[in-house]
C-alpha positions as a printed Julia matrix, in Angstrom:
424×3 Matrix{Float64}:
 -42.02  128.59  116.07
 -39.14  126.77  114.43
 -35.88  128.39  113.33
 -36.02  129.12  109.59
 -32.2   128.88  109.4
 -32.29  125.36  110.81
 -35.06  124.4   108.38
 -32.9   125.61  105.47
 -29.91  123.63  106.74
 -31.6   120.29  107.52
 -35.03  120.14  105.86
 -35.14  116.34  105.46
 -34.24  115.7   109.11
 -36.94  118.1   110.29
 -39.54  116.55  107.98
 -38.74  113.1   109.34
 -39.01  114.32  112.94
 -42.35  115.98  112.19
 -43.62  112.82  110.46
 -43.27  111.02  113.79
 -46.05  113.27  115.13
 -48.49  111.94  112.54
 -50.6   114.25  110.41
 -49.26  116.22  107.46
 -47.37  119.09  109.13
 -44.15  117.91  107.47
 -45.66  118.82  104.08
 -45.6   122.46  105.14
 -41.8   122.41  105.19
 -41.61  122.24  101.37
 -44.16  125.05  101.06
 -42.18  127.1   103.56
 -38.9   126.57  101.72
 -40.51  127.5    98.38
 -41.84  130.71   99.93
 -38.48  131.4   101.57
 -36.62  130.99   98.26
 -39.08  133.26   96.46
 -38.73  135.9    99.17
 -34.94  135.82   99.02
 -34.99  136.15   95.22
 -37.27  139.18   95.47
 -35.04  140.68   98.16
 -31.95  140.17   95.98
 -33.73  141.83   93.05
 -34.81  144.68   95.28
 -31.26  145.26   96.54
 -29.93  145.28   92.97
 -32.48  147.87   91.88
 -31.8   149.89   95.03
 -28.11  149.99   94.09
 -29.07  151.13   90.59
 -31.21  153.94   92.01
 -28.39  155.04   94.31
 -26.02  155.2    91.35
 -28.53  157.18   89.28
 -29.14  159.59   92.16
 -25.41  160.16   92.44
 -25.27  160.81   88.7
 -28.05  163.41   89.03
 -25.97  165.25   91.62
 -22.91  165.26   89.38
 -24.9   166.5    86.36
 -26.44  169.32   88.34
 -23.01  170.28   89.59
 -21.89  170.58   85.95
 -25.05  172.44   84.91
 -26.26  169.55   82.74
 -29.87  168.49   82.06
 -31.15  165.76   84.45
 -34.76  165.31   83.3
 -34.16  161.97   81.58
 -32.34  160.4    84.5
 -34.87  161.78   87.0
 -37.59  159.98   85.03
 -35.56  156.77   85.27
 -35.19  157.21   89.05
 -38.96  157.68   89.4
 -39.57  154.5    87.41
 -37.08  152.65   89.6
 -38.92  153.96   92.67
 -42.17  152.42   91.42
 -40.4   149.09   90.88
 -38.94  149.24   94.39
 -42.37  149.94   95.88
 -43.82  146.94   94.06
 -40.96  144.7    95.16
 -41.29  145.92   98.76
 -44.98  144.97   98.65
 -44.03  141.52   97.31
 -41.47  141.05  100.1
 -44.04  142.07  102.69
 -46.58  139.61  101.28
 -43.96  136.83  101.2
 -43.04  137.63  104.81
 -46.69  137.25  105.86
 -47.02  133.94  104.03
 -43.77  132.64  105.5
 -44.74  133.7   109.01
 -48.17  132.08  108.71
 -46.54  128.84  107.58
 -44.07  128.94  110.48
 -46.95  129.5   112.92
 -48.71  126.44  111.48
 -45.8   124.02  111.98
 -45.65  122.26  115.37
 -42.53  121.85  117.46
 -40.0   119.13  116.7
 -40.21  116.21  119.16
 -37.14  115.69  121.31
 -34.97  112.87  119.98
 -35.6   110.77  123.11
 -39.41  110.91  122.89
 -40.98  107.48  122.36
 -42.25  107.05  118.8
 -45.98  106.49  118.5
 -49.18  107.95  117.1
 -51.67  108.04  119.99
 -52.03  107.65  123.75
 -51.78  103.86  123.51
 -48.07  104.31  122.79
 -47.4   106.39  125.93
 -45.24  104.43  128.4
 -45.88  104.57  132.15
 -42.54  105.43  133.72
 -43.52  105.86  137.37
 -46.3   104.94  139.8
 -46.72  106.2   143.35
 -49.0   105.41  146.29
 -51.69  102.88  147.08
 -54.42  102.42  144.5
 -57.84  102.3   146.15
 -59.94   99.68  144.36
 -63.28  100.43  142.77
 -66.16   98.37  144.12
 -69.95   98.42  144.12
 -70.06  100.76  147.1
 -67.68  103.34  145.63
 -69.47  106.57  144.75
 -68.32  108.84  141.96
 -67.77  112.53  142.64
 -71.13  113.61  141.2
 -72.96  111.35  143.63
 -70.79  112.61  146.51
 -71.12  116.35  145.85
 -74.87  116.15  145.28
 -75.44  114.03  148.4
 -73.33  116.35  150.58
 -74.58  119.53  148.85
 -71.06  120.61  147.88
 -71.72  121.57  144.24
 -74.89  122.56  142.38
 -74.61  121.63  138.7
 -78.26  122.49  137.98
 -77.81  126.05  139.24
 -74.67  126.43  137.13
 -76.52  125.15  134.07
 -79.29  127.69  134.7
 -76.7   130.48  134.85
 -74.25  129.54  132.09
 -75.24  126.23  130.49
 -73.4   122.91  130.73
 -69.73  122.69  131.61
 -69.89  124.94  134.69
 -70.27  124.43  138.44
 -71.52  126.34  141.49
 -69.46  125.41  144.56
 -71.38  125.79  147.82
 -70.63  125.8   151.53
 -68.1   123.12  152.46
 -67.58  122.46  148.75
 -66.5   126.05  148.16
 -64.3   125.95  151.26
 -62.61  122.78  150.02
 -61.87  124.41  146.66
 -60.45  127.51  148.35
 -58.4   125.38  150.74
 -56.9   123.38  147.9
 -55.92  126.53  146.01
 -54.15  128.0   149.04
 -52.45  124.68  149.79
 -51.18  124.33  146.21
 -49.83  127.89  146.08
 -48.16  127.63  149.49
 -46.55  124.34  148.49
 -44.98  125.86  145.38
 -44.0   129.24  146.85
 -42.8   128.2   150.31
 -41.26  124.83  149.49
 -40.42  124.83  145.78
 -39.19  128.4   145.23
 -41.82  129.83  142.87
 -42.91  133.47  142.82
 -46.69  133.89  142.92
 -48.32  135.92  140.16
 -51.89  137.23  139.89
 -52.15  138.08  136.17
 -54.97  139.5   134.05
 -57.47  136.85  132.98
 -57.95  138.54  129.59
 -55.05  138.46  127.13
 -54.22  140.07  123.81
 -54.1   138.06  120.61
 -50.3   138.38  120.42
 -50.0   136.66  123.8
 -51.99  133.67  122.53
 -49.79  133.48  119.44
 -46.7   133.69  121.63
 -47.52  130.6   123.68
 -48.86  128.65  120.7
 -52.63  128.56  121.26
 -53.15  130.63  118.12
 -53.69  130.33  115.28
 -54.29  126.56  115.45
 -56.73  126.35  118.38
 -58.72  129.56  117.95
 -62.07  127.76  117.75
 -61.51  126.3   121.23
 -60.99  129.73  122.81
 -63.38  132.37  124.13
 -62.65  135.43  122.0
 -63.87  138.96  122.72
 -63.38  142.31  120.97
 -63.58  140.65  117.53
 -61.09  138.0   118.65
 -58.4   140.58  119.41
 -58.71  139.68  123.1
 -59.32  136.29  124.71
 -60.29  134.83  128.06
 -57.11  133.05  129.16
 -57.38  129.28  128.58
 -54.57  128.73  131.09
 -52.31  130.9   133.25
 -49.46  129.77  131.0
 -50.52  132.49  128.55
 -50.42  135.65  130.69
 -47.62  134.43  132.97
 -45.15  133.38  130.25
 -45.88  136.58  128.33
 -44.68  138.65  131.29
 -41.22  138.12  129.79
 -42.25  138.71  126.15
 -40.01  141.05  124.11
 -37.33  141.0   126.81
 -33.6   140.38  126.76
 -32.72  138.71  130.06
 -29.35  138.17  131.72
 -28.1   134.68  132.54
 -28.07  135.39  136.28
 -31.87  135.8   136.18
 -32.29  132.08  135.4
 -34.22  130.1   136.34
 -37.33  132.28  136.46
 -40.07  130.36  138.3
 -43.63  131.67  138.43
 -46.84  130.15  139.76
 -50.38  131.44  139.43
 -53.89  130.25  140.13
 -56.42  131.49  137.6
 -59.77  130.49  136.18
 -59.29  128.85  132.78
 -61.8   129.21  129.95
 -62.17  126.69  127.11
 -64.97  126.11  124.65
 -64.29  122.41  124.19
 -65.66  120.5   127.13
 -66.18  117.04  125.7
 -69.16  115.36  124.15
 -72.4   114.59  125.88
 -72.37  111.65  128.29
 -71.53  110.75  131.85
 -68.28  112.7   131.75
 -70.18  115.82  130.72
 -72.01  116.06  134.04
 -69.51  116.74  136.73
 -66.03  118.17  137.0
 -64.11  116.06  134.49
 -64.48  118.45  131.53
 -65.36  122.07  132.16
 -65.69  125.3   130.19
 -64.42  127.18  133.28
 -62.13  125.72  135.92
 -59.41  126.77  138.35
 -55.83  125.66  137.83
 -52.51  126.38  139.49
 -49.87  126.76  136.79
 -46.09  126.44  137.06
 -43.97  128.36  134.52
 -40.2   128.26  134.11
 -37.94  130.32  131.88
 -34.46  128.82  131.81
 -31.09  128.57  130.11
 -31.21  126.15  127.15
 -28.41  124.03  128.59
 -30.47  123.25  131.69
 -33.97  122.93  130.28
 -34.3   119.15  130.43
 -33.03  118.99  134.0
 -35.54  121.75  134.75
 -38.3   119.64  133.16
 -37.55  116.82  135.59
 -37.66  119.17  138.59
 -40.84  120.86  137.29
 -42.52  117.47  137.07
 -41.38  116.64  140.59
 -42.84  119.96  141.77
 -46.23  118.9   140.42
 -45.86  115.38  141.83
 -45.15  116.81  145.28
 -48.78  117.96  145.47
 -50.21  114.52  144.8
 -47.8   112.88  147.21
 -48.55  115.39  149.98
 -52.25  114.61  149.57
 -51.61  110.86  149.52
 -53.17  110.34  146.09
 -52.13  107.43  143.89
 -50.81  108.63  140.53
 -48.68  107.62  137.6
 -46.31  109.54  135.35
 -46.76  109.04  131.6
 -44.25  110.05  128.93
 -46.06  111.25  125.83
 -45.11  109.66  122.53
 -44.41  111.82  119.49
 -47.93  111.49  118.12
 -49.58  112.57  121.38
 -47.44  115.65  122.04
 -49.06  119.05  122.3
 -48.57  121.39  119.35
 -45.82  123.5   120.97
 -44.12  120.83  123.07
 -40.81  119.08  122.44
 -41.23  116.69  125.39
 -44.08  116.16  127.86
 -44.86  114.16  130.98
 -48.49  113.73  132.01
 -49.43  113.05  135.62
 -52.58  110.97  135.98
 -54.27  110.63  139.36
 -56.42  107.63  140.23
 -60.12  108.32  140.75
 -61.7   105.16  142.21
 -65.28  106.39  141.77
 -64.65  106.95  138.08
 -62.58  103.75  137.99
 -60.02  105.49  135.81
 -56.95  107.68  135.8
 -57.47  111.41  135.25
 -54.84  113.76  133.84
 -54.17  116.5   136.4
 -50.9   117.88  135.07
 -49.06  118.1   131.78
 -45.41  119.15  132.22
 -43.72  120.27  129.02
 -40.47  121.63  127.67
 -41.07  123.88  124.67
 -37.37  124.56  124.15
 -37.14  127.83  122.13
 -40.47  127.33  120.32
 -42.5   129.79  122.42
 -39.55  132.11  123.06
 -38.98  132.6   119.33
 -42.65  133.51  118.88
 -42.59  136.03  121.72
 -39.03  137.31  121.18
 -37.89  136.2   124.63
 -34.09  136.22  124.66
 -31.1   136.38  126.96
 -27.58  137.74  126.52
 -25.03  134.94  126.42
 -22.22  135.76  128.84
 -19.47  134.12  126.76
 -20.36  135.41  123.29
 -22.39  138.53  124.05
 -25.01  137.3   121.57
 -28.74  137.42  122.23
 -30.08  133.84  122.27
 -33.59  132.48  122.76
 -34.45  131.21  126.23
 -36.24  127.92  126.84
 -39.72  127.91  128.37
 -41.48  125.19  130.35
 -44.79  124.85  132.13
 -46.98  122.38  133.92
 -50.1   122.29  136.04
 -49.54  122.2   139.73
 -52.35  121.08  139.45
 -55.74  121.34  137.68
 -58.32  121.77  140.46
 -61.41  119.99  139.12
 -59.79  116.6   138.65
 -57.73  116.92  141.82
 -61.0   117.7   143.62
 -62.57  114.59  142.03
 -59.69  112.31  143.01
 -59.63  113.62  146.58
 -63.36  113.1   147.15
 -63.4   109.66  145.58
 -60.22  108.47  147.31
 -61.12  109.7   150.79
 -64.81  108.73  150.91
 -65.7   106.7   154.01
 -68.23  103.93  154.52
 -70.41  106.28  156.6
 -70.66  108.71  153.65
 -68.3   111.35  155.04
 -65.1   112.56  153.36
 -61.78  112.43  155.19
 -59.61  115.51  154.7
 -55.93  114.59  154.13
 -53.71  115.61  157.02
 -51.68  118.08  154.93
 -54.88  119.91  153.95
 -56.51  120.05  157.38
 -54.8   123.31  158.51
 -56.26  125.0   155.43
 -59.7   123.43  155.61
 -60.02  123.77  159.39
 -61.51  120.32  159.96
 -60.64  116.65  159.51
 -63.72  115.65  157.52
 -66.79  116.68  155.54
 -70.04  115.14  156.78
């Protein structure tokens, strides 16, 4: 969430920055400031009455010491107590309203983000690798996996409905090989610590990373929506450090985890709905960093390179996109998307979204560090990105490495994990 002190100090600047996102979130700033002013007035009134009660209580003690009657003043103190209780209730209600408003306001875009209102305004800032052309003989991944008996979508539909997949035989082995390859790449070469977290998270965890309250309808809630199936490993992994005060020498904290991800939204009906492009359940390797604020944008660049290293090692053509202000995620201050080329689909597919949240998540989850110079507790900066999402990586690999004879070439870097050079 945003810093209420900063909002008080520069409300017009923040409203202008939020306007660049599109939508009407900037309107909430005025509502927030009205609530904040009301709360502060009530708090001032409460403190004044508290001082009056303290003075009256002291007077009672002096009267009793002198053997004087105190019944009248005791009645006054009781009446003041009722007023204080009512004011405390008003402060509590104002706190709830203010907190709900803060939770509803998205992050402020970084000043260097390109201004725009949708994906058409996102500039391509990097391309890598050879782009295999799409032609009449190019199969899409659904055709490939059904012909080679790698995935059974009909069986998955029978078990759980649309948006799921049953990986079989060589198809399951390829998925497992990719997961191990991705984790080894990040832990052995890029310095991440592997985590195996719970796949079910508490509501507070989802609030901490920004999925709630805004995106609750997209999540799988259980226990009356007090627990949720994790929509991404970002949620349990980042929350490992929730409610902590770190030391500067712990930075940067770098975690990676592969988990199943669960999301209700899986796209509308159509060709993209059959296959691996949009799933209710899918595997993803996540990269999470917790860093010093001074270094967070340099860490965003290296995080993005960590994700890119996967695509380059597998020889997959991709491009890096910088998201404009209107296309940023709710909690993000700056984001790069990595889009891999899928020749069978004849389109680019997003496989990673690498974001710097600055202190937005840390403030929600009370994740701080002790500043060495001042001794003050400051909010850390958090970052994450996919390293990468398995379904679309799987799609791009199959479609890129399909051969004329119908077999699939296994990239050299993956062969030690898969145990063969091709799928036939």
